[in-house]
C-alpha atoms as a printed R data frame, in Angstrom:
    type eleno elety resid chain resno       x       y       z
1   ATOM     1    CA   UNK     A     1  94.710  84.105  96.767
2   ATOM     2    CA   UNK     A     2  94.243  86.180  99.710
3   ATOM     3    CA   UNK     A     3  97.521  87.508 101.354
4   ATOM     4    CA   UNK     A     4  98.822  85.870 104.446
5   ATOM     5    CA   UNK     A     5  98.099  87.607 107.637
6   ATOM     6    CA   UNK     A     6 100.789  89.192 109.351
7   ATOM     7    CA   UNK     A     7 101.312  87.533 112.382
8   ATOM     8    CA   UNK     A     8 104.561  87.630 113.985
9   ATOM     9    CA   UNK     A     9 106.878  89.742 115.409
10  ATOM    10    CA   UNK     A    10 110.518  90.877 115.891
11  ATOM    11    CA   UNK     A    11 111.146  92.250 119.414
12  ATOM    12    CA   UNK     A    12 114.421  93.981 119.866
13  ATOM    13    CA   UNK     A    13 115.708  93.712 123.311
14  ATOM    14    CA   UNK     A    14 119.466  92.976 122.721
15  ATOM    15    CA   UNK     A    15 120.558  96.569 123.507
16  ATOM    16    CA   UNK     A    16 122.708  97.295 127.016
17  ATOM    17    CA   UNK     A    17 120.461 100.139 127.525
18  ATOM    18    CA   UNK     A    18 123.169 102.582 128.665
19  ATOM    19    CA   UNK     A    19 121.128 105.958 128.919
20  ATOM    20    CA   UNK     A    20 119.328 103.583 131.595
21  ATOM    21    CA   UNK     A    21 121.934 103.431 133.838
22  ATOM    22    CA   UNK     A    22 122.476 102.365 136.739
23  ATOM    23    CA   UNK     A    23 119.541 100.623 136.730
24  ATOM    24    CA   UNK     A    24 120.795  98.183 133.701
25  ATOM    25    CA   UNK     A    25 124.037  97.640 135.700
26  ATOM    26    CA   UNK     A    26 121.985  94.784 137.726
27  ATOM    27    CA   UNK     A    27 118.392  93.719 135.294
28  ATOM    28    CA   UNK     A    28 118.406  94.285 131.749
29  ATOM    29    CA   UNK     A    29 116.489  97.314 129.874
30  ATOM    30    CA   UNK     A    30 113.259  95.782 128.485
31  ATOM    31    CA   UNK     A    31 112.355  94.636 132.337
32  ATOM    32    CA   UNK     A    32 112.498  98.047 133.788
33  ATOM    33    CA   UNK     A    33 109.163  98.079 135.477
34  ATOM    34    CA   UNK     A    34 106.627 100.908 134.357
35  ATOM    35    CA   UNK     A    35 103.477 101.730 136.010
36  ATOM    36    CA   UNK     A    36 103.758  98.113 137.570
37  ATOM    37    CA   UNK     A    37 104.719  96.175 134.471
38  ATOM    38    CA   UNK     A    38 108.066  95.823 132.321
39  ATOM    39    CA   UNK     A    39 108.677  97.384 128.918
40  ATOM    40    CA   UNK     A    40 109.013  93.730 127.359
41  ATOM    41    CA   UNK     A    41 105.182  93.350 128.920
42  ATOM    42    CA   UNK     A    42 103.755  96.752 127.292
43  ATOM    43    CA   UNK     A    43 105.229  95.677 123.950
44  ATOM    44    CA   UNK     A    44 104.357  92.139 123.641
45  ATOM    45    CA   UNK     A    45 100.959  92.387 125.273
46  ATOM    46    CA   UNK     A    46  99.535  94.597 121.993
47  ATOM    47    CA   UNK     A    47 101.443  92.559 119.954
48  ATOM    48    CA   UNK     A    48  99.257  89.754 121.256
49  ATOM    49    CA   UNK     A    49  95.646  91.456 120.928
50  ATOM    50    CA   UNK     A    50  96.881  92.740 117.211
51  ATOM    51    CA   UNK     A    51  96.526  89.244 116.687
52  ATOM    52    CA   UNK     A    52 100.574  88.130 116.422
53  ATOM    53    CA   UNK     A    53 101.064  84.866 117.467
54  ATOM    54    CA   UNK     A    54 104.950  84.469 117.593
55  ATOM    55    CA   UNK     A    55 107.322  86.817 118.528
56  ATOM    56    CA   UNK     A    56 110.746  86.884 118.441
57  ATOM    57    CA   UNK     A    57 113.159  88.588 121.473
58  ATOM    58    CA   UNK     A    58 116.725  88.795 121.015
59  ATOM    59    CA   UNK     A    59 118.608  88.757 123.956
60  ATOM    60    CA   UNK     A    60 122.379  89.993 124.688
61  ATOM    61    CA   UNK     A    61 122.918  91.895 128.133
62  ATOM    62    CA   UNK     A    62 121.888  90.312 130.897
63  ATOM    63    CA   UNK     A    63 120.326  87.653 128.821
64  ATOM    64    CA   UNK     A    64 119.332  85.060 130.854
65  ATOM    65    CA   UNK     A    65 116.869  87.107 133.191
66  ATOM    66    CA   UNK     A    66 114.718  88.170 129.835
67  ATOM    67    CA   UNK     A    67 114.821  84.450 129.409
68  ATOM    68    CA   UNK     A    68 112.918  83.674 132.310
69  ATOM    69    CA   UNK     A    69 111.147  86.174 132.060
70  ATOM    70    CA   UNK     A    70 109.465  85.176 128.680
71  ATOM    71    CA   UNK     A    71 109.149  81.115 129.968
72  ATOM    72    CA   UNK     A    72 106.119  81.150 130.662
73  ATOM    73    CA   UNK     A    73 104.670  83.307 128.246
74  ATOM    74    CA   UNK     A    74 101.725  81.901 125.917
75  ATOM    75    CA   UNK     A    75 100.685  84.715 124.028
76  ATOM    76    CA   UNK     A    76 102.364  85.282 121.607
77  ATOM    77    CA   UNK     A    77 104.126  82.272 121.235
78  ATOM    78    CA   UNK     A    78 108.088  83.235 122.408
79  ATOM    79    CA   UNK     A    79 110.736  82.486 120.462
80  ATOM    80    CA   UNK     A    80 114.493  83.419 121.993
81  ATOM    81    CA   UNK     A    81 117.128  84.624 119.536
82  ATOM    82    CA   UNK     A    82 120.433  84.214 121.439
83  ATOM    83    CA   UNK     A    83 122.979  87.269 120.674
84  ATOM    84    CA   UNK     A    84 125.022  86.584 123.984
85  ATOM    85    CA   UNK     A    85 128.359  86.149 121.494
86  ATOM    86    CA   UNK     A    86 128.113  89.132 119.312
87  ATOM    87    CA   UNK     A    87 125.776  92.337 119.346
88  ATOM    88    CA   UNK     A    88 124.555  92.191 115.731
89  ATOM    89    CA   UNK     A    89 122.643  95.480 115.737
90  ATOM    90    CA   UNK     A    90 119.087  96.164 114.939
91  ATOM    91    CA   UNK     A    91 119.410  95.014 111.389
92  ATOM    92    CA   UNK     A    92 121.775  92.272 112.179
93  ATOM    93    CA   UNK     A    93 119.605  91.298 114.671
94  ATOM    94    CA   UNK     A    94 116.338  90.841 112.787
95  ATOM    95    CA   UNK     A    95 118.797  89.015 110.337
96  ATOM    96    CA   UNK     A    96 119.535  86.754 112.167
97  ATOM    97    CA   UNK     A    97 115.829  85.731 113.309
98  ATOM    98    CA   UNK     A    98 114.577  85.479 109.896
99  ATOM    99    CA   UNK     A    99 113.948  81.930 109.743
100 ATOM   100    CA   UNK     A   100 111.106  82.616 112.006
101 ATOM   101    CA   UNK     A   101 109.542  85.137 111.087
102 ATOM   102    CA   UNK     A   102 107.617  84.484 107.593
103 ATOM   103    CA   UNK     A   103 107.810  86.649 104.559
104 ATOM   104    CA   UNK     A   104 106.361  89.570 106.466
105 ATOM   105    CA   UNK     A   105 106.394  90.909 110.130
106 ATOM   106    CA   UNK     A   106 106.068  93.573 112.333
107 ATOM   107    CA   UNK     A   107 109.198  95.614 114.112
108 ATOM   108    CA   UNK     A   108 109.341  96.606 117.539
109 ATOM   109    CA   UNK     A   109 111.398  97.979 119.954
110 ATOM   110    CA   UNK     A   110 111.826  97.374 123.785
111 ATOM   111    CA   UNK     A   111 112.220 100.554 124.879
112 ATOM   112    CA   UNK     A   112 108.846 102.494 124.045
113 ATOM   113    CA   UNK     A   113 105.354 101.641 123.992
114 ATOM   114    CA   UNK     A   114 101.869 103.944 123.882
115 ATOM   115    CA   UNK     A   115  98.590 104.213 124.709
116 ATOM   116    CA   UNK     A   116  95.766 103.627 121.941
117 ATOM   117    CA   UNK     A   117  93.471 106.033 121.577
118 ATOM   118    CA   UNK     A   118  90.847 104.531 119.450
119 ATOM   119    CA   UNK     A   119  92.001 101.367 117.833
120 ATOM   120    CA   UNK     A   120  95.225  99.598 118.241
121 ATOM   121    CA   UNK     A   121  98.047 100.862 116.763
122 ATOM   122    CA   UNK     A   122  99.774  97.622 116.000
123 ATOM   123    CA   UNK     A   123  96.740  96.456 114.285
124 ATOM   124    CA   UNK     A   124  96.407  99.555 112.003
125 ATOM   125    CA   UNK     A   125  99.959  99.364 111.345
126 ATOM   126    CA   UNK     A   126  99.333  95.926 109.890
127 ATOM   127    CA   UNK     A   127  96.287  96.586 108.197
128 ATOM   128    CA   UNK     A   128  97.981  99.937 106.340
129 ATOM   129    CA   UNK     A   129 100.990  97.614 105.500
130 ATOM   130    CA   UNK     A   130 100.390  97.776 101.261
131 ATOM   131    CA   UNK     A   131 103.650  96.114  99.587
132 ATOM   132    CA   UNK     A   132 103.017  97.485  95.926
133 ATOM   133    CA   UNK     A   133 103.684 100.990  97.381
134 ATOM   134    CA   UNK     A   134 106.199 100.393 100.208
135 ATOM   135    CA   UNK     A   135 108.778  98.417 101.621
136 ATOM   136    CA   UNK     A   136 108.679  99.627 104.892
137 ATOM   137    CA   UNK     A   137 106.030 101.353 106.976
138 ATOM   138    CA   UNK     A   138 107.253 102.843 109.948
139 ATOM   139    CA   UNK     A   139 104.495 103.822 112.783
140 ATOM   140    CA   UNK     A   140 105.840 107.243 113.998
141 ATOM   141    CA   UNK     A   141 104.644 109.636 116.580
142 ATOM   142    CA   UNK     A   142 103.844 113.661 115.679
143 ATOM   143    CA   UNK     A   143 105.921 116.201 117.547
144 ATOM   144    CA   UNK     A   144 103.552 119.083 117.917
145 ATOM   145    CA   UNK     A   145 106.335 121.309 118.903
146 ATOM   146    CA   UNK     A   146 108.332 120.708 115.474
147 ATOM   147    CA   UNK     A   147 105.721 121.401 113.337
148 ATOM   148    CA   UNK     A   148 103.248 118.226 113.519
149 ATOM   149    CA   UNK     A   149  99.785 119.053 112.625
150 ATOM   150    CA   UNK     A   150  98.543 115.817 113.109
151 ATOM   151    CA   UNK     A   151  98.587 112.899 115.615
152 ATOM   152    CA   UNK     A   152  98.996 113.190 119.889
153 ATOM   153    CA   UNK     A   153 101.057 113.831 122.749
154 ATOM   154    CA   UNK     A   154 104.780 112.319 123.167
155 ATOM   155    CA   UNK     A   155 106.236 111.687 126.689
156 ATOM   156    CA   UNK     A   156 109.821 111.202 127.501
157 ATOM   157    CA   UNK     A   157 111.495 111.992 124.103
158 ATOM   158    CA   UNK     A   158 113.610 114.645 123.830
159 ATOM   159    CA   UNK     A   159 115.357 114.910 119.793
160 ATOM   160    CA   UNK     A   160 114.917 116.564 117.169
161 ATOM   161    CA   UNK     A   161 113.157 114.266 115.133
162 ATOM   162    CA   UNK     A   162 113.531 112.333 112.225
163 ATOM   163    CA   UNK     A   163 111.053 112.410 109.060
164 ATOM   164    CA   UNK     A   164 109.340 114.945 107.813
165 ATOM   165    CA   UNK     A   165 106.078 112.962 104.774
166 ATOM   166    CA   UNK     A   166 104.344 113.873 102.225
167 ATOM   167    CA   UNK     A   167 100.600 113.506 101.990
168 ATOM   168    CA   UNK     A   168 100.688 109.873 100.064
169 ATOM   169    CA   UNK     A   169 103.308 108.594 103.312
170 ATOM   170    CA   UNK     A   170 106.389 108.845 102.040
171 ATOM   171    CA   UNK     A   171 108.666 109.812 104.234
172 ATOM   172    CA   UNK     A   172 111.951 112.000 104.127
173 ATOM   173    CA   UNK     A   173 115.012 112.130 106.707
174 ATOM   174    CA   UNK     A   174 115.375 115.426 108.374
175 ATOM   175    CA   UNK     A   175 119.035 115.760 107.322
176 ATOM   176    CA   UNK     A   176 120.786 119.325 108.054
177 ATOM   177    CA   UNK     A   177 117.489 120.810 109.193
178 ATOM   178    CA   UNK     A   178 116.892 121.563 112.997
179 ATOM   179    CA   UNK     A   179 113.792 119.572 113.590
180 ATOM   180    CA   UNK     A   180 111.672 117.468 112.132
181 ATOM   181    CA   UNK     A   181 107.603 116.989 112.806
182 ATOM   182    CA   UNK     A   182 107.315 112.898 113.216
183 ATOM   183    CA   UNK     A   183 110.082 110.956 115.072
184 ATOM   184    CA   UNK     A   184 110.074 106.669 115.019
185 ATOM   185    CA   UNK     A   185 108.031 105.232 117.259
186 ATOM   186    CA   UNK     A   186 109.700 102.220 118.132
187 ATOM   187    CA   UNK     A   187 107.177  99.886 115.361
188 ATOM   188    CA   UNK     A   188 107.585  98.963 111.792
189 ATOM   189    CA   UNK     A   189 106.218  96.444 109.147
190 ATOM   190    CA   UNK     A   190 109.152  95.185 106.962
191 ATOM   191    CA   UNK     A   191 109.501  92.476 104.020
192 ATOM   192    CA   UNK     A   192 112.172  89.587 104.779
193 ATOM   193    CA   UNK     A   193 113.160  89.550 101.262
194 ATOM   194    CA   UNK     A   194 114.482  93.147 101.914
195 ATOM   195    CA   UNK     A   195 117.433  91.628 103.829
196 ATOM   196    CA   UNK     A   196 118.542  89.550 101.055
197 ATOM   197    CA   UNK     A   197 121.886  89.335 100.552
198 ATOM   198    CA   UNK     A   198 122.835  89.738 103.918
199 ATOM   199    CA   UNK     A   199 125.280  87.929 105.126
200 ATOM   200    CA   UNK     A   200 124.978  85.447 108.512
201 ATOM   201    CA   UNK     A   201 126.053  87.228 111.722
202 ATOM   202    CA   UNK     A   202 126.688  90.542 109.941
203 ATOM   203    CA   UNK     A   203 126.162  93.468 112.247
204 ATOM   204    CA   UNK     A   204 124.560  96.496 110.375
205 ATOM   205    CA   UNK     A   205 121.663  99.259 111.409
206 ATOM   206    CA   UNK     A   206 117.828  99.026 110.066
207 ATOM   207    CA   UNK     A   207 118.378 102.700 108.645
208 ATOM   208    CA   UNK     A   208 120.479 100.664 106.147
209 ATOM   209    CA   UNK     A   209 117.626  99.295 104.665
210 ATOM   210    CA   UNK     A   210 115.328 102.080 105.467
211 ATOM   211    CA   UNK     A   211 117.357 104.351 103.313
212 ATOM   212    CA   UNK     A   212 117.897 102.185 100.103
213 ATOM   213    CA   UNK     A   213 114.001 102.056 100.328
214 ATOM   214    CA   UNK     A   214 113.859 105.613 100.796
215 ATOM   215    CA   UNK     A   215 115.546 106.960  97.975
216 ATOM   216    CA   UNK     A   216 113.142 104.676  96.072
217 ATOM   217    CA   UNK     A   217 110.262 106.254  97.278
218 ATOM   218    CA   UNK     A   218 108.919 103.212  99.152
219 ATOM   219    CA   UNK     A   219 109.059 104.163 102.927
220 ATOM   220    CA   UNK     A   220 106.451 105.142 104.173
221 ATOM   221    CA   UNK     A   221 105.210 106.884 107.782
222 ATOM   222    CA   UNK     A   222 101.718 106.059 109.511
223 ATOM   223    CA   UNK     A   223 101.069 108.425 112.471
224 ATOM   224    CA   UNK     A   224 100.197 107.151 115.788
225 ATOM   225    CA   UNK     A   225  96.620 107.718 117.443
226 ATOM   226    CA   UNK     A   226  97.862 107.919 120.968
227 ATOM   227    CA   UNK     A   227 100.455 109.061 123.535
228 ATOM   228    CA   UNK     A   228 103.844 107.573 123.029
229 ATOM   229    CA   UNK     A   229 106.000 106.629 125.680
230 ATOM   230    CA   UNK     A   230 109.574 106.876 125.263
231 ATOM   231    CA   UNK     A   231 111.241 105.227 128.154
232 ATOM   232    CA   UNK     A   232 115.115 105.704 127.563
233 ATOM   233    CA   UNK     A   233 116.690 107.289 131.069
234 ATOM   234    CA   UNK     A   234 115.821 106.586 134.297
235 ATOM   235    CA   UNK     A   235 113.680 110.082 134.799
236 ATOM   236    CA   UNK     A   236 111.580 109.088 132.025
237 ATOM   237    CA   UNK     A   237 110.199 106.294 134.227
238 ATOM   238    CA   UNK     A   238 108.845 108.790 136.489
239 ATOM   239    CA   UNK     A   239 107.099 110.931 133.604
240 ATOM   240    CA   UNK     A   240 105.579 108.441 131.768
241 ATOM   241    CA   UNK     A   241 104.093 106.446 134.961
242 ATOM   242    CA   UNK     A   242 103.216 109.943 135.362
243 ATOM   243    CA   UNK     A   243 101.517 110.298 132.122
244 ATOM   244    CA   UNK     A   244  99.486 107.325 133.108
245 ATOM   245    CA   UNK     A   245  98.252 108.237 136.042
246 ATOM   246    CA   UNK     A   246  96.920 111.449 134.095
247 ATOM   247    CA   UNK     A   247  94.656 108.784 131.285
């Protein structure tokens, strides 16, 4: 029996986007406006053409302006996962949402998004997603200047990195070392019976899970064919209309 397509999603948009400030002071973070559009836009819209269908947003700051933001929205289908009384975290947060989001389901955060070059990176994502070798495949975007020999251009990120992989995918943290050649790129195919045992409402970090699977050997890193947009601080909204502009 074939496998069951991977079709929804897990937006995270519950953060109080800080490093944005002031600009989060008066709208939340995911509908800062780039290049004419909000984040929450550039991350559901591929979600959408990848073929998801439903997609989760949590809200928390500012919550009821992301609300009406997604009303109206028809594809993918919106669901609203309410956080207004307690910040739960990313893992928390997907937690929480779990109900609705099938036995498997793609990751994303509302603060980055890319342009494809070539096919869509959601869709590969999903289609590279094997769950007899991994747990968790995390899409993440080369950093030339720390060593990456592979994959494109980054805008608006400025760390050091986080994984350094092997050639089968498997992916180790950067630890003690100064930099590291691939950093997260904001997308991620995960299992829900990963977060078993969780309790309800518990507020705890994705890396939680990331690293159990780790020191099994079963994350794993896919590296993104385009440029990645990292939109954290109000100057990156500049460089990556910016980037753009440029194609």
């Amino acid at each position: 029996m074939p496998a069951r397509p991977i079709d929804t999603a897990m937006v995270l948009a519950a953060g109080l986007g800080t490093r944005m400030r002031p600009i989060t002071d008066r709208i939340p973070k995911p509908l800062v406006e780039v290049a004419g559009r909000t984040l929450l836009d550039h991350v559901l819209d591929p979600l959408a053409e990848a073929g998801v269908t439903t997609a989760v947003v949590n809200v928390h700051h500012l919550a009821d302006q992301i609300v009406a933001a997604v009303r109206t929205r028809e594809t993918p289908r919106i669901i609203v996962s309410d956080e207004r009384g307690e910040l739960l975290d990313s893992g928390g947060g997907v937690a929480k949402a779990l109900d609705h989001l099938g036995e498997t389901f793609v990751i994303r955060n509302a603060d980055s998004f890319w342009l494809d070059r070539g096919p869509s990176n959601i869709a590969r994502l999903i289609a590279a997603f094997d769950p007899a070798r991994m747990d968790t495949l995390l899409l993440l975007a080369a950093l030339p200047d720390a060593g990456a020999l592979d994959g494109n251009d980054s805008v608006g990120f400025d760390g050091p990195g986080d994984f350094f992989m092997d050639r089968e995918g498997r992916l180790e943290r950067r630890g003690a070392r100064v930099a590291a050649p691939y950093a997260y790129a904001g997308a991620a195919v995960m299992r829900a019976v990963d977060f078993a045992g969780r309790a309800a409402g518990e507020t705890f970090s994705l890396n939680t899970l990331w690293n159990a699977s780790l020191a099994e050997g079963r994350l794993h890193g896919l590296v993104l064919n385009g440029l990645w947009l990292h939109v954290g601080t109000p100057e990156a909204i500049k460089e990556a209309e910016a980037a753009i502009r440029a194609g």
